[in-house]
XYZ file of C-alpha atoms in Angstrom:
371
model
C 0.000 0.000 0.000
C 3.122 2.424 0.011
C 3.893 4.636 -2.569
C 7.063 2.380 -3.459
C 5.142 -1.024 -3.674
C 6.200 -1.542 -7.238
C 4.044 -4.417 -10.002
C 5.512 -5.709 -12.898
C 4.510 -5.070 -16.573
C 2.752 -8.514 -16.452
C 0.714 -8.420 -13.058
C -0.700 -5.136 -14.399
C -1.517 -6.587 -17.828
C -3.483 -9.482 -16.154
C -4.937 -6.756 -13.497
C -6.007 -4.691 -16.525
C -7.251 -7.655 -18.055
C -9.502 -9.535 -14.413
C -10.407 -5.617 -14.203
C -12.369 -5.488 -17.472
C -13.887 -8.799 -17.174
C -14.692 -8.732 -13.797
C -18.130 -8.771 -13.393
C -19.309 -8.650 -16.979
C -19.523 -12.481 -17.359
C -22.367 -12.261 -14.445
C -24.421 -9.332 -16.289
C -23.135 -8.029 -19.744
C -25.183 -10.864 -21.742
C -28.477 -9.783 -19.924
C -27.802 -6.223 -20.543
C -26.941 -6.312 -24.060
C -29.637 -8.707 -25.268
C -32.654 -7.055 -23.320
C -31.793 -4.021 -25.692
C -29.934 -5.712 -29.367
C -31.800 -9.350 -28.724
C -30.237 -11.679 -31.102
C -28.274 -9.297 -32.860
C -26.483 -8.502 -29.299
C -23.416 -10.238 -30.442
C -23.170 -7.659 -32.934
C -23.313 -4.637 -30.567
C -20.173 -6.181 -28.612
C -17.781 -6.698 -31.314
C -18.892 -3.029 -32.469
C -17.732 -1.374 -29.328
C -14.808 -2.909 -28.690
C -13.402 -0.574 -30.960
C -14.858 2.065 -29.174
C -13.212 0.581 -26.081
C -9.695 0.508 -27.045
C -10.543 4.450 -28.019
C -11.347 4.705 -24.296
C -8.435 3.007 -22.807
C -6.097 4.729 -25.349
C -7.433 8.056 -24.007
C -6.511 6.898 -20.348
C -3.508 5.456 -21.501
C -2.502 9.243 -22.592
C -3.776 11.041 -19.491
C -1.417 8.684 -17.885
C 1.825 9.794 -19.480
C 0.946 13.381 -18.974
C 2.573 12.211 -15.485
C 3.358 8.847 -15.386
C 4.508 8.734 -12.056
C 1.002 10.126 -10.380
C -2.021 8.431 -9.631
C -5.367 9.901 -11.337
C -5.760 11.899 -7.806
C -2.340 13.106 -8.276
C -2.690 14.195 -12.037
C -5.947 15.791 -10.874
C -4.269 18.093 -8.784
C -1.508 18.938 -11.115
C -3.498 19.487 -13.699
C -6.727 21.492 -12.419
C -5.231 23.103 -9.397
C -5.905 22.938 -5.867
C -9.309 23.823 -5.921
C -10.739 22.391 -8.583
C -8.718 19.062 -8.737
C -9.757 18.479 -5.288
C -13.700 18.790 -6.110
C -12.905 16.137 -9.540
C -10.782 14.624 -7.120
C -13.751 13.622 -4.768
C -15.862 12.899 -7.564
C -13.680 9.948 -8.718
C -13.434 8.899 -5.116
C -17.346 8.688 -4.898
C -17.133 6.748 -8.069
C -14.805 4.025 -7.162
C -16.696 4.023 -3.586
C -19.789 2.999 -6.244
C -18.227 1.094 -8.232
C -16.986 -1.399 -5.493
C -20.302 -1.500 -3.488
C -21.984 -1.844 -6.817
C -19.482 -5.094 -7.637
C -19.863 -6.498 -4.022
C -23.435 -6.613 -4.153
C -23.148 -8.071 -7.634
C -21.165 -11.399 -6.217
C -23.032 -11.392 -3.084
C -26.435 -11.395 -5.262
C -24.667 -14.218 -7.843
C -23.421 -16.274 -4.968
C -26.937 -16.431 -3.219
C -29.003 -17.231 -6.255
C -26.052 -20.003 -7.440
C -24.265 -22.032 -4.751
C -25.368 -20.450 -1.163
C -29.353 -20.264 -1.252
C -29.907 -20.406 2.299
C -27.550 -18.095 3.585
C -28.317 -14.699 4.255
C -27.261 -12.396 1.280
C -26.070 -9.580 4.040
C -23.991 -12.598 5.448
C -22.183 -12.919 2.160
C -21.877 -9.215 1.408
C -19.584 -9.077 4.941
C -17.688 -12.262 3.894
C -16.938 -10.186 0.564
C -15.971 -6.928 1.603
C -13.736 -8.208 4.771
C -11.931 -10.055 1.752
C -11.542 -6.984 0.083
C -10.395 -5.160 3.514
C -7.914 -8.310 3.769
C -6.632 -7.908 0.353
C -5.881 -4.285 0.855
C -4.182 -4.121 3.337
C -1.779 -6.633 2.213
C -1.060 -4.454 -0.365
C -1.033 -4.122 -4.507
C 1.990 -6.400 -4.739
C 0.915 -9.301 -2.915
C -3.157 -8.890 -4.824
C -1.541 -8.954 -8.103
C 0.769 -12.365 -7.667
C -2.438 -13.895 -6.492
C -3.808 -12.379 -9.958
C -1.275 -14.164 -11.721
C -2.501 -17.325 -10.226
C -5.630 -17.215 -11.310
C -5.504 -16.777 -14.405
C -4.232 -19.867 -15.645
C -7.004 -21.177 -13.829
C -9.681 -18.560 -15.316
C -8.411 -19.143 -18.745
C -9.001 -23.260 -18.529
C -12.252 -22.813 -17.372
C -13.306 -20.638 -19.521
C -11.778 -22.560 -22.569
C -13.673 -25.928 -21.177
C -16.870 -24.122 -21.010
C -16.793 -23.438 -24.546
C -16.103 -26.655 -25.498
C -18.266 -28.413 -23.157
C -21.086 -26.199 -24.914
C -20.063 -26.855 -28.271
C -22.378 -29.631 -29.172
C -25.208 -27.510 -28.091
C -24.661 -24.188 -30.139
C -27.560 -23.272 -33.112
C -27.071 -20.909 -35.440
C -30.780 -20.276 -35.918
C -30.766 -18.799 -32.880
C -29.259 -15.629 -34.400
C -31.875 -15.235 -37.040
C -33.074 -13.534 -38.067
C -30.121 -10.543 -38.613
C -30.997 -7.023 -37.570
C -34.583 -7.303 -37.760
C -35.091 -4.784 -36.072
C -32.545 -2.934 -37.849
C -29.580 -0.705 -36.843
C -31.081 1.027 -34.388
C -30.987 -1.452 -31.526
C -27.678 -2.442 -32.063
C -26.339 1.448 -31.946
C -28.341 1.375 -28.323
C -26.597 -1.882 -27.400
C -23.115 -0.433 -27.802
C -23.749 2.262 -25.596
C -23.351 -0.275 -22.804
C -21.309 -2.081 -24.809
C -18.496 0.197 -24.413
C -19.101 1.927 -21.283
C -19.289 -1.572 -18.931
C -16.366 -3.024 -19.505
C -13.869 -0.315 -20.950
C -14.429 3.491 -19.344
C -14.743 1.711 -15.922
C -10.976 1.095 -16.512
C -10.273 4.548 -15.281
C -9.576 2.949 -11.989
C -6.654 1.779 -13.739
C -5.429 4.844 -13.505
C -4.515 4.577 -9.879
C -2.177 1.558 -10.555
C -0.423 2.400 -13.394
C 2.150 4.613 -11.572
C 3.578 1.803 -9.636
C 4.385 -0.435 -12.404
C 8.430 -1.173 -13.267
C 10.020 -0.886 -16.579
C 7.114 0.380 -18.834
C 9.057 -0.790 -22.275
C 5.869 -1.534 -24.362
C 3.262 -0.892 -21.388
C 0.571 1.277 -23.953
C 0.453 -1.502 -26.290
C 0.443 -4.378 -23.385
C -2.456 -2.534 -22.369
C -4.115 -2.223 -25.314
C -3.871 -5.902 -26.041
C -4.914 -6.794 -22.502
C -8.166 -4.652 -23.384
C -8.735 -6.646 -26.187
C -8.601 -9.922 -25.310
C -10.503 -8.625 -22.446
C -13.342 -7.200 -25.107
C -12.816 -10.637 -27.086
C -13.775 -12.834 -24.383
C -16.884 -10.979 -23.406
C -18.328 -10.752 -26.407
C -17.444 -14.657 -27.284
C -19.391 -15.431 -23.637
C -22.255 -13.198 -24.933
C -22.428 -14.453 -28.756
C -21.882 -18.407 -26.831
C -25.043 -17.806 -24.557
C -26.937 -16.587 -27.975
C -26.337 -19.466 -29.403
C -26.599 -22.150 -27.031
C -29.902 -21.090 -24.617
C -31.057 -18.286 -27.161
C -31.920 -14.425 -26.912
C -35.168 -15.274 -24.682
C -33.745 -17.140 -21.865
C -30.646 -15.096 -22.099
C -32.452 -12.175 -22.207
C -34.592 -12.821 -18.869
C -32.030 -14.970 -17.141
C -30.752 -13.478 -14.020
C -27.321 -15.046 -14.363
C -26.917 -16.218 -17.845
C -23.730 -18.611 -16.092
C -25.644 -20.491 -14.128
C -28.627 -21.240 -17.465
C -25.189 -22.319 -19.305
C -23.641 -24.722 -16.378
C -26.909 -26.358 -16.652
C -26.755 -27.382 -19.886
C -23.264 -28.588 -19.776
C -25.013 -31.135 -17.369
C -27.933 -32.125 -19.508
C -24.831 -33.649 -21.551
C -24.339 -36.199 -18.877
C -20.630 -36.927 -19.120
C -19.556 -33.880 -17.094
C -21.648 -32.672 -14.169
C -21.913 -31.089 -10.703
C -19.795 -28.057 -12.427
C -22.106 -24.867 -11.454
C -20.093 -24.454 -8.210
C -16.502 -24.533 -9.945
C -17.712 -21.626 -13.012
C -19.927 -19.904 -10.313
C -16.811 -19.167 -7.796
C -14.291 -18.904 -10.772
C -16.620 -16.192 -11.663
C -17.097 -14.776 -8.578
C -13.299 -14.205 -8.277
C -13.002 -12.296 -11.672
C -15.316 -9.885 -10.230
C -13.481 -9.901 -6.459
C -10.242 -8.838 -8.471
C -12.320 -6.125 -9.870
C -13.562 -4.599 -6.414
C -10.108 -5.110 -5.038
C -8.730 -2.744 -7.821
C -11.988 -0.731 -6.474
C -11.586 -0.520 -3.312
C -7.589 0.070 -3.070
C -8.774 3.173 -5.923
C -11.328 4.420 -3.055
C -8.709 4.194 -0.235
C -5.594 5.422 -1.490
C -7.102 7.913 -3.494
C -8.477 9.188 0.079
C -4.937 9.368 1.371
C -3.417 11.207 -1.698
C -6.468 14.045 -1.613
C -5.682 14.432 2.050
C -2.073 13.899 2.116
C -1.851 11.252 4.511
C 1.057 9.219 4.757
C -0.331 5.804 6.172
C -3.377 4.617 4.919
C -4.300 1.222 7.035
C -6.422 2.820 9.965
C -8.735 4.048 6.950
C -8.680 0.291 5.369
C -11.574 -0.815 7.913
C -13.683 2.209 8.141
C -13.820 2.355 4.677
C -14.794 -1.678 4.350
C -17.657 -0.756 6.721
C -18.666 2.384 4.471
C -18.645 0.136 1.488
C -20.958 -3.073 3.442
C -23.549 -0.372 4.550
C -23.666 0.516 0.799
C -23.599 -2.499 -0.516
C -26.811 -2.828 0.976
C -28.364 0.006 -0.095
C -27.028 0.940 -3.382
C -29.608 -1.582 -5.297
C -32.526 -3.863 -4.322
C -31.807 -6.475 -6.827
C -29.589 -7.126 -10.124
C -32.506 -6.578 -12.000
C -32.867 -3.016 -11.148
C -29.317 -2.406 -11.708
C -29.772 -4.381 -15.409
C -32.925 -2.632 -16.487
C -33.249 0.700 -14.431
C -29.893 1.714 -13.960
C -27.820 0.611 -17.453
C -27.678 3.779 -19.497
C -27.384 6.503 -15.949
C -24.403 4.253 -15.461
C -23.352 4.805 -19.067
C -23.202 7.578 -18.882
C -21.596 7.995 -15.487
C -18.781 6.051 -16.789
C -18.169 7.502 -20.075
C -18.056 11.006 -18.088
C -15.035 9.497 -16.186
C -13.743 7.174 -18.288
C -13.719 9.291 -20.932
C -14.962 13.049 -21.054
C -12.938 13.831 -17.922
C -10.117 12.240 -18.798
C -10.604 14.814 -22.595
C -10.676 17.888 -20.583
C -7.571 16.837 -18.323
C -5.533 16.001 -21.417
C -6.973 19.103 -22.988
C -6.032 21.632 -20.036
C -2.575 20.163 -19.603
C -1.953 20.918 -23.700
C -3.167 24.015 -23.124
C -1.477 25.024 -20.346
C 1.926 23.553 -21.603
C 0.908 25.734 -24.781
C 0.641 28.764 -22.395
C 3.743 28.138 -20.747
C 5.918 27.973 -23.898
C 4.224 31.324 -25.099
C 5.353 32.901 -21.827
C 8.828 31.421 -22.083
C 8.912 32.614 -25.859
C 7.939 35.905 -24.793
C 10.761 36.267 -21.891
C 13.580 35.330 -23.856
């Protein structure tokens, strides 16, 4: 958690890369096919362009200083005044964002593998793992990050061929009947879900070692990221169709099941569930350590453990509150948090990179003027 804990190139490319999945194997299918149906698939391969956009925007803000956080840059960029108001807004958002993710697992978990335990039981399991992770500290989260993945990637790779023998094509048809206009609605969410949340990433970033090729190890962590999400989304298309997928509450769980109605591999919902379930943990961790030691930094505090706790118990009481169910987060709530990401994964980031420009311009004007 101290300003010298230092990552390597690689824990931050599979950080960047459990960041942007993260919860979007539990949700993005619902989302996108309530509002592209069949032609959802479509929708997420057209905004993963728009992503890498996004994180390439991000990636710039970053080397306006690369050794600052996004709290930091604030500061230097807008001032004292003004980067500390943006400076609380970002905190409120990855205060959000990692209630919002918490009660996201805690809901999954609940409806999947623990049905009789109490969902506010689960939500303090969660967040005093994220309290736990914390305060070990960004080093010792990521090489647990680089154990997982192996272990992500398998899984995911046997669920697609488990679910091979089960995929029909007619369940795409027929092509844009609807026509473009619900697949321009679908990338709105498309985008904003899994790539302008990555402005968390900004608070990492700084303590990585030996950048050499970091903006295009980035870029191709986003990718793959955007590549698997939208293979997940076209696979549940195609094996339980845009109905079920549409209305299921956890498209995961609709797929384990058919993986058993195959009958040589079963009892496999609680392995994908938790496998799941730690993608998205990863996700509030980044969260979470965004919330805390972005608090420090705005305040200038030089230890930042005795907030660890307090903050956990801000974040549970939230948790609680910040949604009744995953429903009303995937059909009330989609495009305000659109657009609440896009404003900080993107806009705000445009007008820091903007003001910096021109106040370098204004700078060299003075010093052209002097001599």
């Amino acid at each position: 958690m101290l300003k010298k804990a230092r990552i390597s190139i690689r824990q931050v490319t599979v950080l960047m890369f459990l960041s942007l999945i993260g919860d979007m194997l539990l949700i993005y299918p619902t989302v996108i096919t309530h509002i592209a149906h069949q032609d959802a698939w479509i929708s997420s391969i057209l905004s993963i362009p728009l992503g890498l956009i996004i994180i390439y925007v991000l990636l710039r803000v970053h080397e306006l200083y690369p050794g600052l956080t996004l709290i930091e840059a604030i500061r230097k960029i807008l001032g004292p005044v003004f980067g500390s108001i943006v400076s609380c807004w970002y905190l409120f958002y990855f205060f959000i964002g990692t209630a919002l993710n918490a009660r996201e697992v805690g809901d999954f978990l609940t409806t999947t593998i623990f049905e009789a335990t109490p969902l506010r039981v689960l939500l303090a399991l969660e967040v005093s793992l994220l309290v736990l992770a914390v305060l070990a500290g960004i080093e010792a989260f990521s090489r647990v990050s680089e154990i997982l993945l192996p272990v992500y990637v398998f899984i995911f790779c046997g669920l697609i061929l488990a679910l091979l023998p089960q995929v029909h094509l007619s369940n795409l048809r027929p092509f844009l009947e609807n026509g473009l206009s619900p697949v321009a609605k679908g990338m709105v969410p498309g985008a904003a879900m899994p790539f302008a949340t990555m402005s968390v990433m900004l608070m990492v970033f700084p303590f990585v070692n030996k950048k050499a090729h970091f903006k295009r190890d980035m870029l191709l962590a986003s990718l793959t990221g955007g590549v698997i999400v939208s293979l997940f989304l076209l696979l549940s298309l195609l094996v339980i169709g845009p109905f079920v997928t549409n209305y299921s509450q956890y498209i995961s769980s609709a797929l384990t099941t058919k993986i058993n109605e195959l009958n040589y591999i079963t009892r496999v919902e609680s392995l994908v569930s938790l496998i799941w379930a730690l993608a998205a943990y990863f996700k509030g961790v980044i969260f979470f350590y965004a919330f805390t030691f972005g608090i420090t930094q705005l305040f200038r505090i030089s230890n930042v453990r005795p907030f660890v706790i307090p903050a956990g118990a801000l974040v549970y009481g939230m948790t609680v509150l910040v949604t009744p169910n995953v429903f009303y987060y995937i059909r009330t709530l989609v495009y305000p948090m659109a657009a609440w990401n896009y404003t900080n994964g993107l806009i705000i980031p445009l007008l820091l990179w903007t003001v910096y420009l021109c106040r370098q311009k204004w700078k060299h004007r003075q010093n052209t003027s002097k001599n």
